[in-house]
mmCIF file of C-alpha atoms in Angstrom:
data_model
loop_
_atom_site.group_PDB
_atom_site.id
_atom_site.type_symbol
_atom_site.label_atom_id
_atom_site.label_comp_id
_atom_site.label_asym_id
_atom_site.label_seq_id
_atom_site.Cartn_x
_atom_site.Cartn_y
_atom_site.Cartn_z
ATOM 1 C CA UNK J 226 18.139 17.445 46.381
ATOM 2 C CA UNK J 227 14.543 16.752 47.007
ATOM 3 C CA UNK J 228 12.851 18.889 43.831
ATOM 4 C CA UNK J 229 14.924 16.100 41.888
ATOM 5 C CA UNK J 230 14.074 13.372 44.169
ATOM 6 C CA UNK J 231 10.261 14.733 43.286
ATOM 7 C CA UNK J 232 10.868 15.059 40.093
ATOM 8 C CA UNK J 233 12.476 10.848 40.197
ATOM 9 C CA UNK J 234 8.988 9.799 41.718
ATOM 10 C CA UNK J 235 7.173 11.855 38.909
ATOM 11 C CA UNK J 236 8.351 10.065 36.123
ATOM 12 C CA UNK J 237 8.404 6.564 37.766
ATOM 13 C CA UNK J 238 4.535 7.817 38.143
ATOM 14 C CA UNK J 239 4.321 7.921 34.690
ATOM 15 C CA UNK J 240 6.322 5.010 33.544
ATOM 16 C CA UNK J 241 3.707 3.227 35.337
ATOM 17 C CA UNK J 242 0.235 4.762 34.555
ATOM 18 C CA UNK J 243 -2.764 1.684 33.440
ATOM 19 C CA UNK J 244 -3.734 3.142 30.567
ATOM 20 C CA UNK J 245 -7.767 4.077 29.529
ATOM 21 C CA UNK J 246 -9.335 1.491 29.341
ATOM 22 C CA UNK J 247 -7.405 -1.366 29.937
ATOM 23 C CA UNK J 248 -6.016 -1.105 26.522
ATOM 24 C CA UNK J 249 -2.750 -2.354 26.619
ATOM 25 C CA UNK J 250 -1.684 0.002 23.738
ATOM 26 C CA UNK J 251 -2.017 -1.484 20.563
ATOM 27 C CA UNK J 252 -3.578 -0.474 17.975
ATOM 28 C CA UNK J 253 -5.907 -2.274 16.426
ATOM 29 C CA UNK J 254 -4.768 -3.349 12.649
ATOM 30 C CA UNK J 255 -6.911 -1.467 10.437
ATOM 31 C CA UNK J 256 -9.962 -3.293 8.261
ATOM 32 C CA UNK J 257 -9.092 -4.915 5.564
ATOM 33 C CA UNK J 258 -10.075 -2.582 1.915
ATOM 34 C CA UNK J 259 -11.247 -5.573 0.719
ATOM 35 C CA UNK J 260 -14.497 -5.530 3.119
ATOM 36 C CA UNK J 261 -15.184 -2.738 2.186
ATOM 37 C CA UNK J 262 -17.619 -1.856 -1.360
ATOM 38 C CA UNK J 263 -16.261 2.063 -1.071
ATOM 39 C CA UNK J 264 -12.847 1.889 -1.473
ATOM 40 C CA UNK J 265 -12.341 -0.500 -4.384
ATOM 41 C CA UNK J 266 -8.913 1.110 -5.510
ATOM 42 C CA UNK J 267 -8.188 1.042 -2.006
ATOM 43 C CA UNK J 268 -8.755 -3.157 -1.867
ATOM 44 C CA UNK J 269 -7.126 -3.730 -4.938
ATOM 45 C CA UNK J 270 -3.590 -1.973 -3.045
ATOM 46 C CA UNK J 271 -3.913 -3.652 -0.920
ATOM 47 C CA UNK J 272 -4.637 -7.029 -2.451
ATOM 48 C CA UNK J 273 -1.093 -6.562 -4.828
ATOM 49 C CA UNK J 274 0.856 -4.837 -1.799
ATOM 50 C CA UNK J 275 0.028 -7.954 0.378
ATOM 51 C CA UNK J 276 1.464 -10.475 -1.400
ATOM 52 C CA UNK J 277 4.054 -8.533 -2.999
ATOM 53 C CA UNK J 278 5.344 -8.761 0.483
ATOM 54 C CA UNK J 279 4.324 -11.695 1.096
ATOM 55 C CA UNK J 280 6.879 -12.918 -1.818
ATOM 56 C CA UNK J 281 9.862 -10.780 -0.764
ATOM 57 C CA UNK J 282 10.295 -11.481 2.319
ATOM 58 C CA UNK J 283 11.798 -9.509 4.978
ATOM 59 C CA UNK J 284 14.179 -8.390 2.427
ATOM 60 C CA UNK J 285 12.242 -6.123 0.473
ATOM 61 C CA UNK J 286 13.516 -2.982 -1.497
ATOM 62 C CA UNK J 287 12.318 0.400 -0.694
ATOM 63 C CA UNK J 288 8.920 -0.437 -2.436
ATOM 64 C CA UNK J 289 5.923 2.345 -2.990
ATOM 65 C CA UNK J 290 2.710 2.469 -4.622
ATOM 66 C CA UNK J 291 1.842 5.058 -7.149
ATOM 67 C CA UNK J 292 -1.263 5.281 -9.046
ATOM 68 C CA UNK J 293 -1.197 5.996 -12.533
ATOM 69 C CA UNK J 294 -3.617 8.051 -14.359
ATOM 70 C CA UNK J 295 -1.661 8.340 -18.260
ATOM 71 C CA UNK J 296 1.715 10.611 -16.411
ATOM 72 C CA UNK J 297 4.441 9.330 -14.727
ATOM 73 C CA UNK J 298 4.821 13.003 -12.768
ATOM 74 C CA UNK J 299 3.455 12.369 -9.284
ATOM 75 C CA UNK J 300 1.326 9.320 -7.250
ATOM 76 C CA UNK J 301 -2.190 9.347 -8.706
ATOM 77 C CA UNK J 302 -2.992 8.871 -4.903
ATOM 78 C CA UNK J 303 -4.799 11.427 -2.816
ATOM 79 C CA UNK J 304 -3.755 12.100 0.684
ATOM 80 C CA UNK J 305 -5.664 10.858 2.253
ATOM 81 C CA UNK J 306 -5.585 7.616 -0.054
ATOM 82 C CA UNK J 307 -1.680 6.869 0.269
ATOM 83 C CA UNK J 308 -2.034 7.743 4.303
ATOM 84 C CA UNK J 309 -4.421 4.577 4.642
ATOM 85 C CA UNK J 310 -2.427 2.285 2.684
ATOM 86 C CA UNK J 311 0.824 3.492 4.396
ATOM 87 C CA UNK J 312 -0.710 2.592 8.029
ATOM 88 C CA UNK J 313 -2.069 -1.136 6.847
ATOM 89 C CA UNK J 314 1.980 -1.411 5.256
ATOM 90 C CA UNK J 315 4.036 -0.722 7.794
ATOM 91 C CA UNK J 316 7.297 -1.711 5.514
ATOM 92 C CA UNK J 317 5.078 0.529 2.212
ATOM 93 C CA UNK J 318 7.545 4.178 1.896
ATOM 94 C CA UNK J 319 5.501 7.637 0.838
ATOM 95 C CA UNK J 320 5.344 7.547 -3.778
ATOM 96 C CA UNK J 321 8.086 10.711 -3.413
ATOM 97 C CA UNK J 322 10.799 8.169 -1.801
ATOM 98 C CA UNK J 323 10.900 5.701 -5.146
ATOM 99 C CA UNK J 324 12.542 7.772 -7.414
ATOM 100 C CA UNK J 325 12.939 7.388 -11.124
ATOM 101 C CA UNK J 326 16.374 8.371 -12.301
ATOM 102 C CA UNK J 327 16.736 7.130 -15.796
ATOM 103 C CA UNK J 328 17.075 3.830 -16.109
ATOM 104 C CA UNK J 329 15.409 2.393 -12.949
ATOM 105 C CA UNK J 330 13.790 3.032 -9.471
ATOM 106 C CA UNK J 331 15.718 4.156 -6.938
ATOM 107 C CA UNK J 332 15.381 5.405 -2.492
ATOM 108 C CA UNK J 333 15.887 9.028 -2.629
ATOM 109 C CA UNK J 334 17.022 8.563 1.131
ATOM 110 C CA UNK J 335 19.753 6.005 0.050
ATOM 111 C CA UNK J 336 19.732 5.669 -3.503
ATOM 112 C CA UNK J 337 19.600 1.597 -3.241
ATOM 113 C CA UNK J 338 17.100 0.440 -6.053
ATOM 114 C CA UNK J 339 13.346 0.227 -4.629
ATOM 115 C CA UNK J 340 10.422 -1.252 -6.550
ATOM 116 C CA UNK J 341 7.261 0.466 -7.412
ATOM 117 C CA UNK J 342 3.200 -0.603 -7.510
ATOM 118 C CA UNK J 343 1.324 1.247 -9.635
ATOM 119 C CA UNK J 344 -1.974 0.934 -11.505
ATOM 120 C CA UNK J 345 -3.515 2.137 -14.156
ATOM 121 C CA UNK J 346 -6.528 1.801 -16.367
ATOM 122 C CA UNK J 347 -9.031 1.385 -13.061
ATOM 123 C CA UNK J 348 -11.722 2.175 -13.476
ATOM 124 C CA UNK J 349 -14.945 0.983 -12.731
ATOM 125 C CA UNK J 350 -18.219 0.490 -14.366
ATOM 126 C CA UNK J 351 -20.227 0.776 -12.018
ATOM 127 C CA UNK J 352 -20.246 0.850 -7.924
ATOM 128 C CA UNK J 353 -19.815 -3.067 -7.461
ATOM 129 C CA UNK J 354 -17.658 -3.843 -10.694
ATOM 130 C CA UNK J 355 -13.726 -2.420 -11.571
ATOM 131 C CA UNK J 356 -11.379 -3.071 -13.071
ATOM 132 C CA UNK J 357 -7.179 -1.850 -12.650
ATOM 133 C CA UNK J 358 -3.893 -3.502 -14.399
ATOM 134 C CA UNK J 359 -1.230 -3.478 -11.596
ATOM 135 C CA UNK J 360 3.190 -3.196 -12.834
ATOM 136 C CA UNK J 361 5.332 -3.703 -10.285
ATOM 137 C CA UNK J 362 8.980 -2.323 -11.345
ATOM 138 C CA UNK J 363 11.865 -3.348 -9.594
ATOM 139 C CA UNK J 364 14.850 -5.157 -8.313
ATOM 140 C CA UNK J 365 13.050 -9.004 -8.445
ATOM 141 C CA UNK J 366 10.328 -7.651 -10.520
ATOM 142 C CA UNK J 367 10.283 -9.308 -14.145
ATOM 143 C CA UNK J 368 7.148 -9.871 -14.148
ATOM 144 C CA UNK J 369 4.317 -8.661 -16.578
ATOM 145 C CA UNK J 370 2.049 -6.610 -16.060
ATOM 146 C CA UNK J 371 -1.141 -8.139 -15.185
ATOM 147 C CA UNK J 372 -5.430 -7.303 -15.356
ATOM 148 C CA UNK J 373 -7.463 -7.995 -12.392
ATOM 149 C CA UNK J 374 -11.162 -7.806 -12.298
ATOM 150 C CA UNK J 375 -13.127 -6.968 -9.319
ATOM 151 C CA UNK J 376 -16.737 -7.798 -8.011
ATOM 152 C CA UNK J 377 -17.993 -6.276 -4.842
ATOM 153 C CA UNK J 378 -20.064 -10.060 -3.380
ATOM 154 C CA UNK J 379 -21.342 -11.168 -0.281
ATOM 155 C CA UNK J 380 -19.228 -8.259 1.676
ATOM 156 C CA UNK J 381 -15.706 -8.075 0.164
ATOM 157 C CA UNK J 382 -13.928 -7.594 -2.939
ATOM 158 C CA UNK J 383 -13.636 -10.939 -5.144
ATOM 159 C CA UNK J 384 -10.312 -10.615 -7.528
ATOM 160 C CA UNK J 385 -9.710 -12.290 -11.020
ATOM 161 C CA UNK J 386 -6.886 -11.912 -13.027
ATOM 162 C CA UNK J 387 -5.210 -11.893 -16.165
ATOM 163 C CA UNK J 388 -2.254 -11.847 -17.778
ATOM 164 C CA UNK J 389 -3.867 -10.492 -20.886
ATOM 165 C CA UNK J 390 -3.822 -6.658 -21.062
ATOM 166 C CA UNK J 391 -6.135 -4.714 -23.149
ATOM 167 C CA UNK J 392 -6.031 -4.911 -26.895
ATOM 168 C CA UNK J 393 -3.902 -7.465 -26.335
#
């Protein structure tokens, strides 16, 4: 009986212990990629994904981000890049969760329809001047691909979009 009371007291004490340095336990959000001159690809993903979730609202389907380098296989993002995007956007799913079933993207866990935001033809002419094409495929995403040009000016990436794709 005495051991149970001691254990209960220890558990309760653990619940009332203050966080070190007066912290409330909340982790601050990561700094925006748009302010990092070394992360143009992540800045473009951040720009597009943020706009997508703002328009899609709370009922957005499973959504994945994929970098295409010409092929359909794999996400093209490094594990660190994908992790950074997943930390920035808690509603974003790992790329492997969005699978093409021959007709549409589907969530590999639930089987529900999914949306893929992919960037392709991403390139930088120099460290402050980049471009890439963005395609959003999934439920309610019947939009044409968009070409973005990016310029790092001041302390942030600036984005300009064009509905015309290269070669048109």
